[in-house]
């Protein structure tokens, strides 16, 4: 119920407009969003790198409405890649296709994202672009996009995507991605989907996550396990040890500002950790989905507002 409530709030344009323009909204979101500028993301990334963790940087935004907005989004990501190189950050980038103009002009989105992947591939050392997964209307289009990008000469190690364990189709999608050697970030999923296409119960989602997780870990391809679920993490580390899968063969991924204690604990034990650092002015939908995913986040925010 709580998750559904916050997903609906994330889609409310009036609340979004108020939150993103208000100083209170920006203060509340600061736990989970690094700031509004590239420089803010760089500073946050440097701090995470010093703690022994890598980063993926995301300029928040989705569903642009015109080509100019799409080009602007692409240019921001070019600047992020330049900043990663200039500051020698241990980081890659994550982006959404609708933020690059997929709904406006698919060829334009293809040019923008293709250019970013080519730029990442030419970096020393080579960079990486993670094409994020959005709601189910975009699942097949996103996968087709990534398969096409990955087949382009020189791109093989510089582009990957995301699979959401709550979708019933994900096992088939994983098999097709692995057949081409495409890197995957496995997550549970944060959008509201119908019971026809998605597992409705948490136990079913968790079971599918663990099933897909084991397939990825044994694939010989470097993947990311995106979860804050301590039980699933215990299963992953136990599986890695039992199957003699080395810690450098995969990574755990967590969100900026969430379970920082667990992030540091895993690093101390020798496991790899990547922190997803979002920044930008269009933070409201992301923030509300994070609150819906984990009730403890709501109580944390409320407690700190009362203290201030």
PDB file of C-alpha atoms in Angstrom:
ATOM      1  CA  UNK A   1       0.000   0.000   0.000  1.00  0.00           C
ATOM      2  CA  UNK A   2       2.738   2.463   0.968  1.00  0.00           C
ATOM      3  CA  UNK A   3       4.661   1.811  -2.232  1.00  0.00           C
ATOM      4  CA  UNK A   4       1.547   2.361  -4.368  1.00  0.00           C
ATOM      5  CA  UNK A   5       0.811   5.579  -2.497  1.00  0.00           C
ATOM      6  CA  UNK A   6       4.253   7.040  -3.182  1.00  0.00           C
ATOM      7  CA  UNK A   7       4.278   5.904  -6.808  1.00  0.00           C
ATOM      8  CA  UNK A   8       1.032   7.817  -7.301  1.00  0.00           C
ATOM      9  CA  UNK A   9       2.540  10.859  -5.596  1.00  0.00           C
ATOM     10  CA  UNK A  10       5.543  10.612  -7.919  1.00  0.00           C
ATOM     11  CA  UNK A  11       3.171  11.028 -10.882  1.00  0.00           C
ATOM     12  CA  UNK A  12       1.371  14.111  -9.501  1.00  0.00           C
ATOM     13  CA  UNK A  13       2.497  17.144 -11.569  1.00  0.00           C
ATOM     14  CA  UNK A  14       1.284  19.772  -9.072  1.00  0.00           C
ATOM     15  CA  UNK A  15       3.165  18.243  -6.148  1.00  0.00           C
ATOM     16  CA  UNK A  16       6.219  17.761  -8.334  1.00  0.00           C
ATOM     17  CA  UNK A  17       6.228  21.402  -9.425  1.00  0.00           C
ATOM     18  CA  UNK A  18       5.907  22.604  -5.820  1.00  0.00           C
ATOM     19  CA  UNK A  19       8.555  20.237  -4.457  1.00  0.00           C
ATOM     20  CA  UNK A  20      11.197  20.891  -7.116  1.00  0.00           C
ATOM     21  CA  UNK A  21      10.822  24.669  -6.743  1.00  0.00           C
ATOM     22  CA  UNK A  22      10.733  24.876  -2.953  1.00  0.00           C
ATOM     23  CA  UNK A  23      13.711  25.162  -0.618  1.00  0.00           C
ATOM     24  CA  UNK A  24      12.022  22.707   1.756  1.00  0.00           C
ATOM     25  CA  UNK A  25      11.722  20.120  -0.994  1.00  0.00           C
ATOM     26  CA  UNK A  26      15.388  20.433  -1.909  1.00  0.00           C
ATOM     27  CA  UNK A  27      16.412  20.158   1.740  1.00  0.00           C
ATOM     28  CA  UNK A  28      14.313  17.036   2.271  1.00  0.00           C
ATOM     29  CA  UNK A  29      15.697  15.346  -0.854  1.00  0.00           C
ATOM     30  CA  UNK A  30      19.327  16.002   0.108  1.00  0.00           C
ATOM     31  CA  UNK A  31      19.734  12.607   1.751  1.00  0.00           C
ATOM     32  CA  UNK A  32      19.190  10.788  -1.549  1.00  0.00           C
ATOM     33  CA  UNK A  33      20.156  13.337  -4.238  1.00  0.00           C
ATOM     34  CA  UNK A  34      23.702  14.743  -4.414  1.00  0.00           C
ATOM     35  CA  UNK A  35      22.654  18.230  -5.557  1.00  0.00           C
ATOM     36  CA  UNK A  36      21.601  20.054  -8.691  1.00  0.00           C
ATOM     37  CA  UNK A  37      24.911  20.594 -10.520  1.00  0.00           C
ATOM     38  CA  UNK A  38      27.628  18.397 -12.033  1.00  0.00           C
ATOM     39  CA  UNK A  39      30.051  19.807  -9.467  1.00  0.00           C
ATOM     40  CA  UNK A  40      27.813  18.441  -6.688  1.00  0.00           C
ATOM     41  CA  UNK A  41      27.897  14.975  -8.260  1.00  0.00           C
ATOM     42  CA  UNK A  42      31.689  15.171  -8.630  1.00  0.00           C
ATOM     43  CA  UNK A  43      32.155  16.021  -4.945  1.00  0.00           C
ATOM     44  CA  UNK A  44      29.859  13.201  -3.866  1.00  0.00           C
ATOM     45  CA  UNK A  45      31.650  10.768  -6.184  1.00  0.00           C
ATOM     46  CA  UNK A  46      35.065  11.728  -4.838  1.00  0.00           C
ATOM     47  CA  UNK A  47      33.884  11.047  -1.282  1.00  0.00           C
ATOM     48  CA  UNK A  48      32.473   7.647  -2.267  1.00  0.00           C
ATOM     49  CA  UNK A  49      35.663   6.764  -4.162  1.00  0.00           C
ATOM     50  CA  UNK A  50      37.763   7.622  -1.097  1.00  0.00           C
ATOM     51  CA  UNK A  51      35.669   5.097   0.840  1.00  0.00           C
ATOM     52  CA  UNK A  52      36.710   2.370  -1.617  1.00  0.00           C
ATOM     53  CA  UNK A  53      33.527   2.284  -3.696  1.00  0.00           C
ATOM     54  CA  UNK A  54      32.804   3.017  -7.344  1.00  0.00           C
ATOM     55  CA  UNK A  55      29.920   5.152  -8.593  1.00  0.00           C
ATOM     56  CA  UNK A  56      27.355   5.492 -11.338  1.00  0.00           C
ATOM     57  CA  UNK A  57      26.211   9.079 -11.954  1.00  0.00           C
ATOM     58  CA  UNK A  58      22.689   9.875 -13.133  1.00  0.00           C
ATOM     59  CA  UNK A  59      21.352  13.270 -14.182  1.00  0.00           C
ATOM     60  CA  UNK A  60      17.756  12.885 -13.070  1.00  0.00           C
ATOM     61  CA  UNK A  61      15.042  13.364 -15.637  1.00  0.00           C
ATOM     62  CA  UNK A  62      12.695  11.500 -17.978  1.00  0.00           C
ATOM     63  CA  UNK A  63      10.102  12.065 -20.703  1.00  0.00           C
ATOM     64  CA  UNK A  64      11.423  15.261 -22.288  1.00  0.00           C
ATOM     65  CA  UNK A  65       8.899  16.987 -24.554  1.00  0.00           C
ATOM     66  CA  UNK A  66      10.989  18.454 -27.374  1.00  0.00           C
ATOM     67  CA  UNK A  67      14.283  17.945 -29.245  1.00  0.00           C
ATOM     68  CA  UNK A  68      15.974  20.879 -27.518  1.00  0.00           C
ATOM     69  CA  UNK A  69      15.441  19.317 -24.093  1.00  0.00           C
ATOM     70  CA  UNK A  70      16.789  15.999 -25.364  1.00  0.00           C
ATOM     71  CA  UNK A  71      19.919  17.635 -26.795  1.00  0.00           C
ATOM     72  CA  UNK A  72      20.442  19.534 -23.553  1.00  0.00           C
ATOM     73  CA  UNK A  73      20.215  16.273 -21.593  1.00  0.00           C
ATOM     74  CA  UNK A  74      22.744  14.650 -23.905  1.00  0.00           C
ATOM     75  CA  UNK A  75      25.131  17.582 -23.545  1.00  0.00           C
ATOM     76  CA  UNK A  76      24.964  17.333 -19.763  1.00  0.00           C
ATOM     77  CA  UNK A  77      26.014  13.699 -19.992  1.00  0.00           C
ATOM     78  CA  UNK A  78      28.909  14.607 -22.277  1.00  0.00           C
ATOM     79  CA  UNK A  79      30.009  17.041 -19.591  1.00  0.00           C
ATOM     80  CA  UNK A  80      29.702  14.333 -16.943  1.00  0.00           C
ATOM     81  CA  UNK A  81      31.958  12.030 -18.976  1.00  0.00           C
ATOM     82  CA  UNK A  82      34.450  14.903 -19.323  1.00  0.00           C
ATOM     83  CA  UNK A  83      34.325  15.458 -15.558  1.00  0.00           C
ATOM     84  CA  UNK A  84      34.910  11.742 -14.895  1.00  0.00           C
ATOM     85  CA  UNK A  85      38.032  11.886 -17.074  1.00  0.00           C
ATOM     86  CA  UNK A  86      39.272  15.235 -15.742  1.00  0.00           C
ATOM     87  CA  UNK A  87      38.946  14.219 -12.079  1.00  0.00           C
ATOM     88  CA  UNK A  88      39.961  10.577 -12.689  1.00  0.00           C
ATOM     89  CA  UNK A  89      36.811   9.350 -10.990  1.00  0.00           C
ATOM     90  CA  UNK A  90      36.000   5.683 -10.551  1.00  0.00           C
ATOM     91  CA  UNK A  91      32.574   6.173 -12.103  1.00  0.00           C
ATOM     92  CA  UNK A  92      30.310   5.475 -15.037  1.00  0.00           C
ATOM     93  CA  UNK A  93      26.980   6.974 -16.116  1.00  0.00           C
ATOM     94  CA  UNK A  94      23.338   5.875 -16.075  1.00  0.00           C
ATOM     95  CA  UNK A  95      20.666   7.406 -18.301  1.00  0.00           C
ATOM     96  CA  UNK A  96      17.032   6.982 -19.307  1.00  0.00           C
ATOM     97  CA  UNK A  97      16.073   6.838 -22.972  1.00  0.00           C
ATOM     98  CA  UNK A  98      13.019   9.052 -22.485  1.00  0.00           C
ATOM     99  CA  UNK A  99      15.379  11.675 -21.056  1.00  0.00           C
ATOM    100  CA  UNK A 100      17.288  11.475 -24.345  1.00  0.00           C
ATOM    101  CA  UNK A 101      14.149  12.024 -26.439  1.00  0.00           C
ATOM    102  CA  UNK A 102      12.874   8.504 -27.126  1.00  0.00           C
ATOM    103  CA  UNK A 103       9.239   9.675 -27.117  1.00  0.00           C
ATOM    104  CA  UNK A 104      10.019  12.774 -29.192  1.00  0.00           C
ATOM    105  CA  UNK A 105      12.261  11.445 -31.953  1.00  0.00           C
ATOM    106  CA  UNK A 106      13.679   7.941 -31.730  1.00  0.00           C
ATOM    107  CA  UNK A 107      16.410   8.658 -34.279  1.00  0.00           C
ATOM    108  CA  UNK A 108      17.500  11.680 -32.266  1.00  0.00           C
ATOM    109  CA  UNK A 109      17.628   9.560 -29.099  1.00  0.00           C
ATOM    110  CA  UNK A 110      19.640   6.952 -30.978  1.00  0.00           C
ATOM    111  CA  UNK A 111      22.135   9.587 -32.137  1.00  0.00           C
ATOM    112  CA  UNK A 112      22.487  11.110 -28.679  1.00  0.00           C
ATOM    113  CA  UNK A 113      22.934   7.846 -26.812  1.00  0.00           C
ATOM    114  CA  UNK A 114      25.103   6.337 -29.556  1.00  0.00           C
ATOM    115  CA  UNK A 115      27.373   9.367 -29.324  1.00  0.00           C
ATOM    116  CA  UNK A 116      27.645   9.023 -25.547  1.00  0.00           C
ATOM    117  CA  UNK A 117      28.507   5.326 -25.767  1.00  0.00           C
ATOM    118  CA  UNK A 118      31.131   6.045 -28.441  1.00  0.00           C
ATOM    119  CA  UNK A 119      32.605   8.785 -26.262  1.00  0.00           C
ATOM    120  CA  UNK A 120      32.703   6.468 -23.238  1.00  0.00           C
ATOM    121  CA  UNK A 121      34.334   3.707 -25.291  1.00  0.00           C
ATOM    122  CA  UNK A 122      37.095   6.097 -26.402  1.00  0.00           C
ATOM    123  CA  UNK A 123      38.020   7.131 -22.848  1.00  0.00           C
ATOM    124  CA  UNK A 124      41.219   5.956 -21.161  1.00  0.00           C
ATOM    125  CA  UNK A 125      40.355   3.709 -19.397  1.00  0.00           C
ATOM    126  CA  UNK A 126      37.141   2.944 -21.316  1.00  0.00           C
ATOM    127  CA  UNK A 127      33.952   4.276 -19.727  1.00  0.00           C
ATOM    128  CA  UNK A 128      30.563   2.647 -19.471  1.00  0.00           C
ATOM    129  CA  UNK A 129      26.972   3.746 -20.121  1.00  0.00           C
ATOM    130  CA  UNK A 130      24.138   2.012 -18.287  1.00  0.00           C
ATOM    131  CA  UNK A 131      20.810   2.402 -20.084  1.00  0.00           C
ATOM    132  CA  UNK A 132      18.262   2.402 -17.289  1.00  0.00           C
ATOM    133  CA  UNK A 133      14.963   0.566 -17.465  1.00  0.00           C
ATOM    134  CA  UNK A 134      11.726   2.523 -17.146  1.00  0.00           C
ATOM    135  CA  UNK A 135       8.103   1.380 -16.873  1.00  0.00           C
ATOM    136  CA  UNK A 136       6.832  -1.605 -18.857  1.00  0.00           C
ATOM    137  CA  UNK A 137       5.727   0.412 -21.936  1.00  0.00           C
ATOM    138  CA  UNK A 138       9.445   0.976 -22.555  1.00  0.00           C
ATOM    139  CA  UNK A 139      10.857  -2.460 -21.718  1.00  0.00           C
ATOM    140  CA  UNK A 140      11.092  -3.926 -25.219  1.00  0.00           C
ATOM    141  CA  UNK A 141      12.117  -0.638 -26.815  1.00  0.00           C
ATOM    142  CA  UNK A 142      14.921  -0.245 -24.283  1.00  0.00           C
ATOM    143  CA  UNK A 143      16.184  -3.788 -24.801  1.00  0.00           C
ATOM    144  CA  UNK A 144      16.105  -3.416 -28.576  1.00  0.00           C
ATOM    145  CA  UNK A 145      18.014  -0.156 -28.238  1.00  0.00           C
ATOM    146  CA  UNK A 146      20.710  -1.733 -26.065  1.00  0.00           C
ATOM    147  CA  UNK A 147      21.119  -4.801 -28.276  1.00  0.00           C
ATOM    148  CA  UNK A 148      21.599  -2.489 -31.260  1.00  0.00           C
ATOM    149  CA  UNK A 149      24.128  -0.278 -29.477  1.00  0.00           C
ATOM    150  CA  UNK A 150      26.073  -3.266 -28.165  1.00  0.00           C
ATOM    151  CA  UNK A 151      26.452  -4.736 -31.668  1.00  0.00           C
ATOM    152  CA  UNK A 152      28.176  -1.604 -32.978  1.00  0.00           C
ATOM    153  CA  UNK A 153      31.955  -2.071 -33.365  1.00  0.00           C
ATOM    154  CA  UNK A 154      33.866  -0.842 -30.332  1.00  0.00           C
ATOM    155  CA  UNK A 155      30.854  -0.661 -28.023  1.00  0.00           C
ATOM    156  CA  UNK A 156      30.951  -4.190 -26.606  1.00  0.00           C
ATOM    157  CA  UNK A 157      32.390  -3.268 -23.197  1.00  0.00           C
ATOM    158  CA  UNK A 158      30.843   0.173 -22.878  1.00  0.00           C
ATOM    159  CA  UNK A 159      27.069  -0.308 -22.755  1.00  0.00           C
ATOM    160  CA  UNK A 160      24.686  -2.332 -20.619  1.00  0.00           C
ATOM    161  CA  UNK A 161      21.173  -2.212 -19.247  1.00  0.00           C
ATOM    162  CA  UNK A 162      18.888  -3.036 -16.322  1.00  0.00           C
ATOM    163  CA  UNK A 163      16.566  -5.969 -15.657  1.00  0.00           C
ATOM    164  CA  UNK A 164      13.698  -5.697 -13.187  1.00  0.00           C
ATOM    165  CA  UNK A 165      13.055  -8.924 -11.290  1.00  0.00           C
ATOM    166  CA  UNK A 166       9.370  -8.202 -10.713  1.00  0.00           C
ATOM    167  CA  UNK A 167       8.577  -8.551 -14.422  1.00  0.00           C
ATOM    168  CA  UNK A 168       7.576 -12.071 -15.445  1.00  0.00           C
ATOM    169  CA  UNK A 169       9.377 -11.691 -18.773  1.00  0.00           C
ATOM    170  CA  UNK A 170      12.765 -10.996 -17.184  1.00  0.00           C
ATOM    171  CA  UNK A 171      14.115 -14.564 -17.255  1.00  0.00           C
ATOM    172  CA  UNK A 172      13.748 -14.620 -21.044  1.00  0.00           C
ATOM    173  CA  UNK A 173      15.231 -11.130 -21.367  1.00  0.00           C
ATOM    174  CA  UNK A 174      18.245 -12.134 -19.271  1.00  0.00           C
ATOM    175  CA  UNK A 175      18.912 -15.143 -21.502  1.00  0.00           C
ATOM    176  CA  UNK A 176      18.915 -12.968 -24.629  1.00  0.00           C
ATOM    177  CA  UNK A 177      21.200 -10.348 -23.079  1.00  0.00           C
ATOM    178  CA  UNK A 178      23.652 -12.970 -21.815  1.00  0.00           C
ATOM    179  CA  UNK A 179      23.770 -14.591 -25.248  1.00  0.00           C
ATOM    180  CA  UNK A 180      25.337 -11.364 -26.519  1.00  0.00           C
ATOM    181  CA  UNK A 181      27.535 -10.769 -23.479  1.00  0.00           C
ATOM    182  CA  UNK A 182      25.683  -7.658 -22.325  1.00  0.00           C
ATOM    183  CA  UNK A 183      26.254  -6.460 -18.765  1.00  0.00           C
ATOM    184  CA  UNK A 184      23.162  -6.281 -16.556  1.00  0.00           C
ATOM    185  CA  UNK A 185      22.173  -4.425 -13.418  1.00  0.00           C
ATOM    186  CA  UNK A 186      19.592  -6.583 -11.656  1.00  0.00           C
ATOM    187  CA  UNK A 187      17.054  -4.735  -9.499  1.00  0.00           C
ATOM    188  CA  UNK A 188      13.621  -5.567  -8.097  1.00  0.00           C
ATOM    189  CA  UNK A 189      11.730  -2.787  -9.903  1.00  0.00           C
ATOM    190  CA  UNK A 190      10.222   0.516  -8.775  1.00  0.00           C
ATOM    191  CA  UNK A 191       7.242   1.149 -11.091  1.00  0.00           C
ATOM    192  CA  UNK A 192       3.630   0.163 -10.553  1.00  0.00           C
ATOM    193  CA  UNK A 193       2.775  -2.692 -12.930  1.00  0.00           C
ATOM    194  CA  UNK A 194      -0.285  -4.920 -13.397  1.00  0.00           C
ATOM    195  CA  UNK A 195      -0.436  -8.454 -12.016  1.00  0.00           C
ATOM    196  CA  UNK A 196      -0.638  -9.712 -15.602  1.00  0.00           C
ATOM    197  CA  UNK A 197       2.986  -8.820 -16.289  1.00  0.00           C
ATOM    198  CA  UNK A 198       4.561  -8.481 -12.844  1.00  0.00           C
ATOM    199  CA  UNK A 199       4.805 -10.591  -9.718  1.00  0.00           C
ATOM    200  CA  UNK A 200       2.459  -9.090  -7.138  1.00  0.00           C
ATOM    201  CA  UNK A 201       3.891 -10.442  -3.881  1.00  0.00           C
ATOM    202  CA  UNK A 202       7.238  -9.496  -2.362  1.00  0.00           C
ATOM    203  CA  UNK A 203       8.101 -13.161  -1.830  1.00  0.00           C
ATOM    204  CA  UNK A 204       7.639 -13.928  -5.532  1.00  0.00           C
ATOM    205  CA  UNK A 205       9.716 -10.901  -6.564  1.00  0.00           C
ATOM    206  CA  UNK A 206      12.461 -11.900  -4.138  1.00  0.00           C
ATOM    207  CA  UNK A 207      12.444 -15.493  -5.368  1.00  0.00           C
ATOM    208  CA  UNK A 208      12.767 -14.371  -8.984  1.00  0.00           C
ATOM    209  CA  UNK A 209      15.532 -11.948  -8.049  1.00  0.00           C
ATOM    210  CA  UNK A 210      17.548 -14.719  -6.394  1.00  0.00           C
ATOM    211  CA  UNK A 211      16.939 -17.057  -9.339  1.00  0.00           C
ATOM    212  CA  UNK A 212      18.143 -14.472 -11.863  1.00  0.00           C
ATOM    213  CA  UNK A 213      20.968 -13.385  -9.574  1.00  0.00           C
ATOM    214  CA  UNK A 214      22.471 -16.873  -9.576  1.00  0.00           C
ATOM    215  CA  UNK A 215      22.249 -17.050 -13.378  1.00  0.00           C
ATOM    216  CA  UNK A 216      24.104 -13.745 -13.674  1.00  0.00           C
ATOM    217  CA  UNK A 217      26.767 -14.641 -11.132  1.00  0.00           C
ATOM    218  CA  UNK A 218      27.600 -17.872 -12.981  1.00  0.00           C
ATOM    219  CA  UNK A 219      27.580 -16.272 -16.451  1.00  0.00           C
ATOM    220  CA  UNK A 220      31.211 -15.147 -16.459  1.00  0.00           C
ATOM    221  CA  UNK A 221      30.076 -11.598 -17.336  1.00  0.00           C
ATOM    222  CA  UNK A 222      30.547  -8.690 -14.939  1.00  0.00           C
ATOM    223  CA  UNK A 223      27.112  -7.732 -13.580  1.00  0.00           C
ATOM    224  CA  UNK A 224      25.696  -5.543 -10.827  1.00  0.00           C
ATOM    225  CA  UNK A 225      23.354  -6.778  -8.102  1.00  0.00           C
ATOM    226  CA  UNK A 226      21.307  -3.753  -7.087  1.00  0.00           C
ATOM    227  CA  UNK A 227      19.660  -4.418  -3.739  1.00  0.00           C
ATOM    228  CA  UNK A 228      19.547  -3.218  -0.135  1.00  0.00           C
ATOM    229  CA  UNK A 229      17.948  -6.462   1.006  1.00  0.00           C
ATOM    230  CA  UNK A 230      20.283  -7.954   3.619  1.00  0.00           C
ATOM    231  CA  UNK A 231      18.813 -11.438   3.194  1.00  0.00           C
ATOM    232  CA  UNK A 232      19.414 -11.440  -0.563  1.00  0.00           C
ATOM    233  CA  UNK A 233      22.930 -10.087  -0.049  1.00  0.00           C
ATOM    234  CA  UNK A 234      23.656 -12.948   2.366  1.00  0.00           C
ATOM    235  CA  UNK A 235      22.431 -15.402  -0.241  1.00  0.00           C
ATOM    236  CA  UNK A 236      24.617 -13.778  -2.896  1.00  0.00           C
ATOM    237  CA  UNK A 237      27.800 -13.889  -0.825  1.00  0.00           C
ATOM    238  CA  UNK A 238      27.110 -17.473   0.248  1.00  0.00           C
ATOM    239  CA  UNK A 239      26.474 -18.492  -3.367  1.00  0.00           C
ATOM    240  CA  UNK A 240      29.671 -16.802  -4.512  1.00  0.00           C
ATOM    241  CA  UNK A 241      31.684 -18.688  -1.909  1.00  0.00           C
ATOM    242  CA  UNK A 242      30.034 -22.046  -2.600  1.00  0.00           C
ATOM    243  CA  UNK A 243      30.507 -21.682  -6.374  1.00  0.00           C
ATOM    244  CA  UNK A 244      34.033 -20.241  -5.989  1.00  0.00           C
ATOM    245  CA  UNK A 245      32.991 -17.009  -7.736  1.00  0.00           C
ATOM    246  CA  UNK A 246      35.635 -14.376  -6.855  1.00  0.00           C
ATOM    247  CA  UNK A 247      34.572 -10.991  -5.404  1.00  0.00           C
ATOM    248  CA  UNK A 248      35.952  -9.182  -8.449  1.00  0.00           C
ATOM    249  CA  UNK A 249      33.588 -11.087 -10.781  1.00  0.00           C
ATOM    250  CA  UNK A 250      30.544  -8.957  -9.893  1.00  0.00           C
ATOM    251  CA  UNK A 251      29.515  -5.976  -7.794  1.00  0.00           C
ATOM    252  CA  UNK A 252      26.796  -4.988  -5.395  1.00  0.00           C
ATOM    253  CA  UNK A 253      25.018  -1.716  -6.132  1.00  0.00           C
ATOM    254  CA  UNK A 254      23.148   0.544  -3.743  1.00  0.00           C
ATOM    255  CA  UNK A 255      21.574   3.979  -3.803  1.00  0.00           C
ATOM    256  CA  UNK A 256      23.210   7.125  -2.499  1.00  0.00           C
ATOM    257  CA  UNK A 257      22.124   7.765   1.081  1.00  0.00           C
ATOM    258  CA  UNK A 258      20.533   4.367   1.691  1.00  0.00           C
ATOM    259  CA  UNK A 259      22.090   1.659   3.915  1.00  0.00           C
ATOM    260  CA  UNK A 260      25.452   3.379   4.078  1.00  0.00           C
ATOM    261  CA  UNK A 261      26.351   1.117   7.005  1.00  0.00           C
ATOM    262  CA  UNK A 262      25.810  -1.957   4.862  1.00  0.00           C
ATOM    263  CA  UNK A 263      27.744  -0.445   1.948  1.00  0.00           C
ATOM    264  CA  UNK A 264      30.829   0.079   4.110  1.00  0.00           C
ATOM    265  CA  UNK A 265      30.490  -3.317   5.788  1.00  0.00           C
ATOM    266  CA  UNK A 266      30.501  -5.151   2.456  1.00  0.00           C
ATOM    267  CA  UNK A 267      33.565  -3.228   1.277  1.00  0.00           C
ATOM    268  CA  UNK A 268      35.406  -4.072   4.486  1.00  0.00           C
ATOM    269  CA  UNK A 269      34.651  -7.747   3.814  1.00  0.00           C
ATOM    270  CA  UNK A 270      36.217  -7.507   0.362  1.00  0.00           C
ATOM    271  CA  UNK A 271      33.124  -7.262  -1.835  1.00  0.00           C
ATOM    272  CA  UNK A 272      32.792  -4.704  -4.602  1.00  0.00           C
ATOM    273  CA  UNK A 273      30.288  -1.896  -4.174  1.00  0.00           C
ATOM    274  CA  UNK A 274      28.970   0.729  -6.619  1.00  0.00           C
ATOM    275  CA  UNK A 275      26.860   3.635  -5.364  1.00  0.00           C
ATOM    276  CA  UNK A 276      24.212   5.175  -7.623  1.00  0.00           C
ATOM    277  CA  UNK A 277      24.539   8.967  -7.306  1.00  0.00           C
ATOM    278  CA  UNK A 278      21.684  11.007  -8.775  1.00  0.00           C
ATOM    279  CA  UNK A 279      21.758  14.777  -9.195  1.00  0.00           C
ATOM    280  CA  UNK A 280      19.748  17.470 -10.958  1.00  0.00           C
ATOM    281  CA  UNK A 281      16.711  19.671 -10.596  1.00  0.00           C
ATOM    282  CA  UNK A 282      14.186  17.008 -11.716  1.00  0.00           C
ATOM    283  CA  UNK A 283      14.560  14.895  -8.588  1.00  0.00           C
ATOM    284  CA  UNK A 284      10.946  14.557  -7.396  1.00  0.00           C
ATOM    285  CA  UNK A 285       9.787  11.309  -9.145  1.00  0.00           C
ATOM    286  CA  UNK A 286      13.021   9.543  -8.172  1.00  0.00           C
ATOM    287  CA  UNK A 287      12.763  10.719  -4.567  1.00  0.00           C
ATOM    288  CA  UNK A 288       9.152   9.603  -4.155  1.00  0.00           C
ATOM    289  CA  UNK A 289       9.905   6.134  -5.566  1.00  0.00           C
ATOM    290  CA  UNK A 290      12.739   5.772  -3.025  1.00  0.00           C
ATOM    291  CA  UNK A 291      10.358   6.601  -0.185  1.00  0.00           C
ATOM    292  CA  UNK A 292       7.881   4.028  -1.473  1.00  0.00           C
ATOM    293  CA  UNK A 293      10.489   1.281  -1.741  1.00  0.00           C
ATOM    294  CA  UNK A 294      11.596   1.462   1.880  1.00  0.00           C
ATOM    295  CA  UNK A 295       9.347   2.736   4.714  1.00  0.00           C
ATOM    296  CA  UNK A 296      12.423   3.421   6.866  1.00  0.00           C
ATOM    297  CA  UNK A 297      13.290   6.242   4.461  1.00  0.00           C
ATOM    298  CA  UNK A 298      10.039   8.023   5.338  1.00  0.00           C
ATOM    299  CA  UNK A 299      10.743   7.816   9.062  1.00  0.00           C
ATOM    300  CA  UNK A 300      14.332   8.982   8.549  1.00  0.00           C
ATOM    301  CA  UNK A 301      13.194  12.098   6.692  1.00  0.00           C
ATOM    302  CA  UNK A 302      10.495  12.892   9.253  1.00  0.00           C
ATOM    303  CA  UNK A 303      12.923  12.492  12.166  1.00  0.00           C
ATOM    304  CA  UNK A 304      15.491  14.809  10.632  1.00  0.00           C
ATOM    305  CA  UNK A 305      12.887  17.469   9.761  1.00  0.00           C
ATOM    306  CA  UNK A 306      11.774  17.542  13.384  1.00  0.00           C
ATOM    307  CA  UNK A 307      15.366  17.990  14.508  1.00  0.00           C
ATOM    308  CA  UNK A 308      16.007  20.982  12.226  1.00  0.00           C
TER     309      UNK A 308
END
